[in-house]
mmCIF file of C-alpha atoms in Angstrom:
data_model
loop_
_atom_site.group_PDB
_atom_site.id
_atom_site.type_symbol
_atom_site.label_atom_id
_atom_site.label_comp_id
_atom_site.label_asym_id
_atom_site.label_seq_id
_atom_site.Cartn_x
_atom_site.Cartn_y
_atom_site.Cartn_z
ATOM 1 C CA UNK A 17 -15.993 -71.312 -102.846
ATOM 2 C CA UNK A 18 -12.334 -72.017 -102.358
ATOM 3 C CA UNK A 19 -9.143 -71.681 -104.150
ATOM 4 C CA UNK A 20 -9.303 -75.242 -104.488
ATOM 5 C CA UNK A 21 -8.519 -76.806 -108.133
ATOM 6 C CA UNK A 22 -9.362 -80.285 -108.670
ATOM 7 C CA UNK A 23 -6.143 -82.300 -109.882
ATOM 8 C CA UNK A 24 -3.848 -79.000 -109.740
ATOM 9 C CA UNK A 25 -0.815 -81.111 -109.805
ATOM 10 C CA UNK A 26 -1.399 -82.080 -113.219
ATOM 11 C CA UNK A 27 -2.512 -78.564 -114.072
ATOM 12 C CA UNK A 28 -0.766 -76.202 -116.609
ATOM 13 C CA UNK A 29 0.266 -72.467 -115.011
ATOM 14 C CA UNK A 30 -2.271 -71.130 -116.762
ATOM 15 C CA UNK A 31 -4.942 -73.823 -115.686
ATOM 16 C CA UNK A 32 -4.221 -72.716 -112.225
ATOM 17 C CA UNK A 33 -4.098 -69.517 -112.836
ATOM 18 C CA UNK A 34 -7.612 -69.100 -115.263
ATOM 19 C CA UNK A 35 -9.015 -71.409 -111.702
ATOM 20 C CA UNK A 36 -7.820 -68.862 -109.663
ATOM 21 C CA UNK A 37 -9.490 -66.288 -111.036
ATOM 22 C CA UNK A 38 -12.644 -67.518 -111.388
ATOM 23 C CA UNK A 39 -12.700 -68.670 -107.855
ATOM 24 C CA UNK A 40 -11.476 -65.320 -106.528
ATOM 25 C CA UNK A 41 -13.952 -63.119 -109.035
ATOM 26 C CA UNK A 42 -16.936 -64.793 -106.976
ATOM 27 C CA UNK A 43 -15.262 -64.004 -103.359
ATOM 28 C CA UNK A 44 -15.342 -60.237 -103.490
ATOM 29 C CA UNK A 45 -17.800 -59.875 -100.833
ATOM 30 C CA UNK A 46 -17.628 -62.999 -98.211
ATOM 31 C CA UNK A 47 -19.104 -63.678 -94.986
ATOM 32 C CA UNK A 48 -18.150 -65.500 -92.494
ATOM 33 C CA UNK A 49 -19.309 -69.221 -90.146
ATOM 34 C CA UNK A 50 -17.324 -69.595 -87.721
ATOM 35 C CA UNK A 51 -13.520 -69.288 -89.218
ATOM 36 C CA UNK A 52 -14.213 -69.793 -92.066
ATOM 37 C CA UNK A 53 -15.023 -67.027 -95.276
ATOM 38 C CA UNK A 54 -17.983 -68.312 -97.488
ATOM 39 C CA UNK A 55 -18.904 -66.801 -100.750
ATOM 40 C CA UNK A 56 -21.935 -63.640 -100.547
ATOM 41 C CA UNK A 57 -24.037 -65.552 -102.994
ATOM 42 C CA UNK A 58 -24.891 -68.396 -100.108
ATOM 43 C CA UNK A 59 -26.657 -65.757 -98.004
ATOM 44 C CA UNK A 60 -30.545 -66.437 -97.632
ATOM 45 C CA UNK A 61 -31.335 -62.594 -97.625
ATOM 46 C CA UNK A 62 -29.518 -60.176 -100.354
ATOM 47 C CA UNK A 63 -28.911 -56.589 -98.916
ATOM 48 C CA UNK A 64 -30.751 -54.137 -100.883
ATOM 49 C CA UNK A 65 -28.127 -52.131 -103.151
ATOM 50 C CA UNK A 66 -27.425 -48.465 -102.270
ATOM 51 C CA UNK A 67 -28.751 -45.916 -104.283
ATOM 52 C CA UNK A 68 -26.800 -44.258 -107.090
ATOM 53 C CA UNK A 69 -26.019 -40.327 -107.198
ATOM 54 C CA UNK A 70 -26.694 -38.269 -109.953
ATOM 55 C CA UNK A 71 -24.161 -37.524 -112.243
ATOM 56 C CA UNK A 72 -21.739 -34.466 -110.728
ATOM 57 C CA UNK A 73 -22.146 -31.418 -112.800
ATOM 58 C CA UNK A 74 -18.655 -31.116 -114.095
ATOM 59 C CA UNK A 75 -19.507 -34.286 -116.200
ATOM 60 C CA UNK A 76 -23.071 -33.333 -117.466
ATOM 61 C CA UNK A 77 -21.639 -31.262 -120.593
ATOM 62 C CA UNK A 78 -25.199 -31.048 -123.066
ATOM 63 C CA UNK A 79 -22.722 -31.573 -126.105
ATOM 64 C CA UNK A 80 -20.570 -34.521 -125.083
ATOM 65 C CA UNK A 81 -21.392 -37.587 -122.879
ATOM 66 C CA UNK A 82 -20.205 -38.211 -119.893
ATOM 67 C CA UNK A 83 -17.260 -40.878 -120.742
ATOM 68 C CA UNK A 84 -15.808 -38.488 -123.242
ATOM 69 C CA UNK A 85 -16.044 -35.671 -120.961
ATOM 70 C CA UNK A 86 -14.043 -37.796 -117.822
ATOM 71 C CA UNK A 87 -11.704 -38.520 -120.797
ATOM 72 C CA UNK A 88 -10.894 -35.389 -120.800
ATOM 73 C CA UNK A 89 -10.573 -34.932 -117.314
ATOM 74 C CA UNK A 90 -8.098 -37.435 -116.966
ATOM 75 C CA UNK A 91 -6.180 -37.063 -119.973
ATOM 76 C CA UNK A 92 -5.337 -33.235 -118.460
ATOM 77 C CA UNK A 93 -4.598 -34.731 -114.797
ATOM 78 C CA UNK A 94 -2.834 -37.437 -116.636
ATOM 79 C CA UNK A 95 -0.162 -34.724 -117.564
ATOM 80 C CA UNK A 96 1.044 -34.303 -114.306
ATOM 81 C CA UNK A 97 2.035 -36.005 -111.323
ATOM 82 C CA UNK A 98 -1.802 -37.130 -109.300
ATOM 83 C CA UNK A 99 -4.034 -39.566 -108.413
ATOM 84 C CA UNK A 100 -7.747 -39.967 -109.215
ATOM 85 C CA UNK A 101 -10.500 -42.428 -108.504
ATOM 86 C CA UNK A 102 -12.689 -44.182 -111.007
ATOM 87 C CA UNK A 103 -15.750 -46.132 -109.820
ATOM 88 C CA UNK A 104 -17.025 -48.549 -112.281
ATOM 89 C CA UNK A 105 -20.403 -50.789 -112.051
ATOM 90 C CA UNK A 106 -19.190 -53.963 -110.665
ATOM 91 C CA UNK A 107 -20.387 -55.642 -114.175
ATOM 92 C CA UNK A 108 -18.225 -53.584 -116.231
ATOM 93 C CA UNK A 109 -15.361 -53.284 -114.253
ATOM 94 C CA UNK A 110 -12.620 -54.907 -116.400
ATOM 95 C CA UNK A 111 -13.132 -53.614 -119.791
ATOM 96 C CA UNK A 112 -14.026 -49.759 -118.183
ATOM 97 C CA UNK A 113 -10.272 -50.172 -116.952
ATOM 98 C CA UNK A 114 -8.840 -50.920 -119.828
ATOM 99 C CA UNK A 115 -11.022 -48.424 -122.125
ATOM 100 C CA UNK A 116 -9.333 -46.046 -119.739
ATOM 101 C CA UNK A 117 -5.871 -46.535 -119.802
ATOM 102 C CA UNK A 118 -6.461 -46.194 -123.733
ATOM 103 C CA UNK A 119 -8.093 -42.876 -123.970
ATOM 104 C CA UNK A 120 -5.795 -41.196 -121.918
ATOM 105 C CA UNK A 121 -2.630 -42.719 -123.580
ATOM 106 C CA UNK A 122 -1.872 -44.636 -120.167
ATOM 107 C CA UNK A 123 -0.170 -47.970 -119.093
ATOM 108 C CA UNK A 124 -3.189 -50.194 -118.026
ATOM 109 C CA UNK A 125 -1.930 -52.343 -115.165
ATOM 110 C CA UNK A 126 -4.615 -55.488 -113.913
ATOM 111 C CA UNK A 127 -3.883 -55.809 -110.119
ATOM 112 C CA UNK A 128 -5.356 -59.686 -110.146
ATOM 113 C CA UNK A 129 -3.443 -60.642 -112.526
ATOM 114 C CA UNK A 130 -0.270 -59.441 -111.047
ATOM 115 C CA UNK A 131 -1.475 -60.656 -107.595
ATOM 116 C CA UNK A 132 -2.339 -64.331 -109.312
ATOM 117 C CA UNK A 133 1.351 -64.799 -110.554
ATOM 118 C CA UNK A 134 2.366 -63.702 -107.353
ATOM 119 C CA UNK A 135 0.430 -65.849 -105.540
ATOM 120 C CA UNK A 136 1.174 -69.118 -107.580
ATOM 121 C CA UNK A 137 4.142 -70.903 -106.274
ATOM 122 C CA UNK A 138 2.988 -70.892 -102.894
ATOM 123 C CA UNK A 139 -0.593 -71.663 -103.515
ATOM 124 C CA UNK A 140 -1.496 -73.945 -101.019
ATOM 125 C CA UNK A 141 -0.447 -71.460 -98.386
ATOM 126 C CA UNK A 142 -2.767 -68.289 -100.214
ATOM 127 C CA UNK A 143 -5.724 -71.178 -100.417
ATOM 128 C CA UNK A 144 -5.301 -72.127 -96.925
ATOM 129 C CA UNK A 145 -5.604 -67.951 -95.987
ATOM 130 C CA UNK A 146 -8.246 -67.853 -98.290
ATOM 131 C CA UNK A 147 -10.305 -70.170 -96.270
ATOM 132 C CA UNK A 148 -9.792 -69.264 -92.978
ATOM 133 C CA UNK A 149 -10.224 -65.995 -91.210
ATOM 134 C CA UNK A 150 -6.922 -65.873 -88.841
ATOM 135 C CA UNK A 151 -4.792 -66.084 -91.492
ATOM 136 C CA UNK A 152 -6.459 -63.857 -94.189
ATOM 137 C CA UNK A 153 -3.282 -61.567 -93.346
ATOM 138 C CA UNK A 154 -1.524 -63.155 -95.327
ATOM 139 C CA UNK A 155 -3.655 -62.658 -98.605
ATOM 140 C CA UNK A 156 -3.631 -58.474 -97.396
ATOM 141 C CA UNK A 157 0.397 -58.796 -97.038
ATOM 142 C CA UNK A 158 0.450 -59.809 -100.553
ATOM 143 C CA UNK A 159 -1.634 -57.490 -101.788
ATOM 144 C CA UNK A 160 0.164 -54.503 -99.888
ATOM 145 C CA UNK A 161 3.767 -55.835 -100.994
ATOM 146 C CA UNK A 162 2.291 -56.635 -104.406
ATOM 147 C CA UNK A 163 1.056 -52.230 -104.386
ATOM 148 C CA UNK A 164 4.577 -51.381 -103.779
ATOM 149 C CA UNK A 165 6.125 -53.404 -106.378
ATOM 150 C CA UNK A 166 3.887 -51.748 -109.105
ATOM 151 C CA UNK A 167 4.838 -48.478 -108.420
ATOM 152 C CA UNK A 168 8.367 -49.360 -108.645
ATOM 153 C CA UNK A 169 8.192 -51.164 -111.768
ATOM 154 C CA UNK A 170 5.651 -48.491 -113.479
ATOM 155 C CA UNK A 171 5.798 -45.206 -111.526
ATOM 156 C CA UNK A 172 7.922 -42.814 -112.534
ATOM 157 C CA UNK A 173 7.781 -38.529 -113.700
ATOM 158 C CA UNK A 174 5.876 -38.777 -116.615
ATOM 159 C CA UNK A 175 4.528 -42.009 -116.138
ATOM 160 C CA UNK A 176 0.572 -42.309 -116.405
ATOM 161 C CA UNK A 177 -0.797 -45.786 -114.767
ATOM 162 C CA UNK A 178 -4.252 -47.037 -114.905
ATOM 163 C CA UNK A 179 -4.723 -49.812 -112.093
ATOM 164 C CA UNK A 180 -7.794 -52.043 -112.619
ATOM 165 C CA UNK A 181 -9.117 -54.959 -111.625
ATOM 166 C CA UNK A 182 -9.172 -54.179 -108.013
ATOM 167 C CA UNK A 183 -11.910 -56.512 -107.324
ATOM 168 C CA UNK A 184 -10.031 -58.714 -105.542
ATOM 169 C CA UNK A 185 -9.192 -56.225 -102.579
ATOM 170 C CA UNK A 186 -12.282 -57.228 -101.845
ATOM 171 C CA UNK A 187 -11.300 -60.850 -101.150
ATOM 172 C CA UNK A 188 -7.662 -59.573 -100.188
ATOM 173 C CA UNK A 189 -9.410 -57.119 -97.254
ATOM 174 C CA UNK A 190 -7.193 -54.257 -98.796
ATOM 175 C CA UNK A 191 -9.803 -51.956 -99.919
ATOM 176 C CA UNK A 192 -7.323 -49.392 -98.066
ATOM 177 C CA UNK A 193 -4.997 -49.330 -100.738
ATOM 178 C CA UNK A 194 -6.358 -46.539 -103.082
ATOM 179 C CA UNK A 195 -5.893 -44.408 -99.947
ATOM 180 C CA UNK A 196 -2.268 -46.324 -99.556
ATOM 181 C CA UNK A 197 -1.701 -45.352 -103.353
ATOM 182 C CA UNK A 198 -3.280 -41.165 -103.089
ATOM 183 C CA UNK A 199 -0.249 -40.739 -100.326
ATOM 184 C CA UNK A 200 2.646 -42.223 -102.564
ATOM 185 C CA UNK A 201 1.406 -40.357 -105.380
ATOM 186 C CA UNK A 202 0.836 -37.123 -103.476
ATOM 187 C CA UNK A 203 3.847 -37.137 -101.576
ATOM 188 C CA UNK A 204 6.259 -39.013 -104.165
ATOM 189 C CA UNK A 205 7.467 -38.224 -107.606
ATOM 190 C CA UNK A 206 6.055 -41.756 -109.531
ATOM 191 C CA UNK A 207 3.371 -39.637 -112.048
ATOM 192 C CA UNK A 208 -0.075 -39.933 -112.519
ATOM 193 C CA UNK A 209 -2.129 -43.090 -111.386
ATOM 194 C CA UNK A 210 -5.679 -43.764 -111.639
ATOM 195 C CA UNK A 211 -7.294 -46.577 -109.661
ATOM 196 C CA UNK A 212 -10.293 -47.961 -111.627
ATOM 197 C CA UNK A 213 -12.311 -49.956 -108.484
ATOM 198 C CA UNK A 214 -16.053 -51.715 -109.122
ATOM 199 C CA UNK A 215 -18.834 -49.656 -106.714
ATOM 200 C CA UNK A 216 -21.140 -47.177 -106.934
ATOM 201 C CA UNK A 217 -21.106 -43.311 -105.393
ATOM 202 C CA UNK A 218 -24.126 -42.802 -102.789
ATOM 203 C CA UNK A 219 -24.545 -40.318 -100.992
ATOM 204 C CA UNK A 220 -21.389 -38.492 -101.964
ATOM 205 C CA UNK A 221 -19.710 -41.834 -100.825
ATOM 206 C CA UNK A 222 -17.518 -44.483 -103.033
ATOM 207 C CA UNK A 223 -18.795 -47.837 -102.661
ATOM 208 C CA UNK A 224 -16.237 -50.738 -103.109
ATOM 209 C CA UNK A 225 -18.565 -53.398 -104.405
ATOM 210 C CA UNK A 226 -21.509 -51.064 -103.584
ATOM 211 C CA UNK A 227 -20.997 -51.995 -99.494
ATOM 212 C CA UNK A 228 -17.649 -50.898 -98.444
ATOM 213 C CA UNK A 229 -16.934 -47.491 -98.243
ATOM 214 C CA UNK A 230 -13.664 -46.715 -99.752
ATOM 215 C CA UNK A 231 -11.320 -43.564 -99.492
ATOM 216 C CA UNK A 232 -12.019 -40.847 -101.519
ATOM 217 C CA UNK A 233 -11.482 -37.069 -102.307
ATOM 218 C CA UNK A 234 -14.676 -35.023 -104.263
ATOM 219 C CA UNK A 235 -12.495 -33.239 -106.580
ATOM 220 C CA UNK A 236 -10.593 -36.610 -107.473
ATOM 221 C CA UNK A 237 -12.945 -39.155 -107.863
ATOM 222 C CA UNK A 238 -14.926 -39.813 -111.014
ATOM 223 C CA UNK A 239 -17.936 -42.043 -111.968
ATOM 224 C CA UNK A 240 -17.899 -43.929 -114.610
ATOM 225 C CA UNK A 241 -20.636 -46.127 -116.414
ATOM 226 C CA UNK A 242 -19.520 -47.487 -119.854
ATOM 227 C CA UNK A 243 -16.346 -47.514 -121.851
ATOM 228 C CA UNK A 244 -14.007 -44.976 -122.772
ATOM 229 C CA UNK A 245 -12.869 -44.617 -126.590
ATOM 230 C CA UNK A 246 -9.722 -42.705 -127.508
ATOM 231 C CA UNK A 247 -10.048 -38.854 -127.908
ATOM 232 C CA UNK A 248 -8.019 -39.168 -131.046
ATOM 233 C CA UNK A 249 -11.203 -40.612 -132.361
ATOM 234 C CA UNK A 250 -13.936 -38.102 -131.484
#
């Protein structure tokens, strides 16, 4: 797979964009012959997928389930400045985001989307990185430059920012950025931002597309398996 879009001259913006996307959603684990990055799903042998912890006892409540109970978890972290990582299954990654951002009252943000418009008027350059491993930089510049621009435009006191669809770190090779993000938020006055990312937790450990490991802190991180609803509705 490629960035590639057949006849993108005569494409609309949102053509390009709706190709982007569907290109990049299938590139968030790649491997590599020679220089250049081919999609995961060409490989003859599939790596067996790590195993899932058990729920963490803070979210096994016997009268509530576990998504209303991380509600609540976030909606009182939500109230102050922080930052707090969500791991999704890869499957359910978008809508988990957004199901988020609603029960806590927060500003859902998608990071591919604001990445794609970024990436856009100079696509032949961000296809060309795609394709070819020396200058994959380029695609982790963006993605770093594009990090600091949301927290400008949405941080804030008082601000509460969900950040989801992260799956195209993945592609971007900037699967550092949660930690990037825990040190503004930390040592910065810009609120309260949770970073929803697609993985699993094994072995104590966050998985970024179940492979990568991915920066994390016990006491902020939170798994999460199916939607949130709003706690004004329980």
């Amino acid at each position: 797979g490629s960035l590639g879009v057949e006849g993108r001259a005569g494409s609309s913006t949102s053509q390009v964009k709706a190709a982007l996307a569907t290109e990049l959603a299938g590139m968030t684990d790649c491997r590599l012959e020679g220089d250049r990055v081919i999609a995961a799903e060409t490989r003859s042998i599939i790596p067996a997928r790590a195993d899932q912890d058990a729920l963490p006892p803070e979210l096994q409540v016997a009268t509530k389930p576990p998504e209303v109970v991380a509600a609540e978890m976030l909606r009182a972290a939500s109230q102050r400045n922080g930052w707090r990582l969500v791991v999704t299954p890869p499957e359910k990654h978008p809508e988990i985001g957004r199901s988020v951002a609603k029960a806590i009252g927060a500003t859902f943000v998608s990071f591919e989307e604001e990445l794609l418009k970024r990436m856009e008027p100079e696509f032949a350059k961000f296809e060309r990185a795609e394709r070819f491993k020396a200058q994959r930089p380029k695609l982790k510049a963006a993605a770093e430059a594009l990090l600091d621009e949301l927290v400008k435009s949405y941080g804030g006191p008082g601000k509460a920012v969900v950040l989801g669809d992260t799956g195209i770190l993945g592609l971007c090779e900037a699967t550092h950025l949660p930690q990037r993000l825990y040190s503004r938020a930390t040592g910065e006055n810009i609120g309260f931002w949770a970073v929803v990312v697609p993985g699993v937790i094994s072995k104590r450990q966050p998985l970024f597309n179940e492979r990568t490991p991915v920066f994390h802190l016990d006491s902020s991180t939170i798994p999460l398996a199916s939607t949130m609803v709003s706690l004004t509705a329980i």
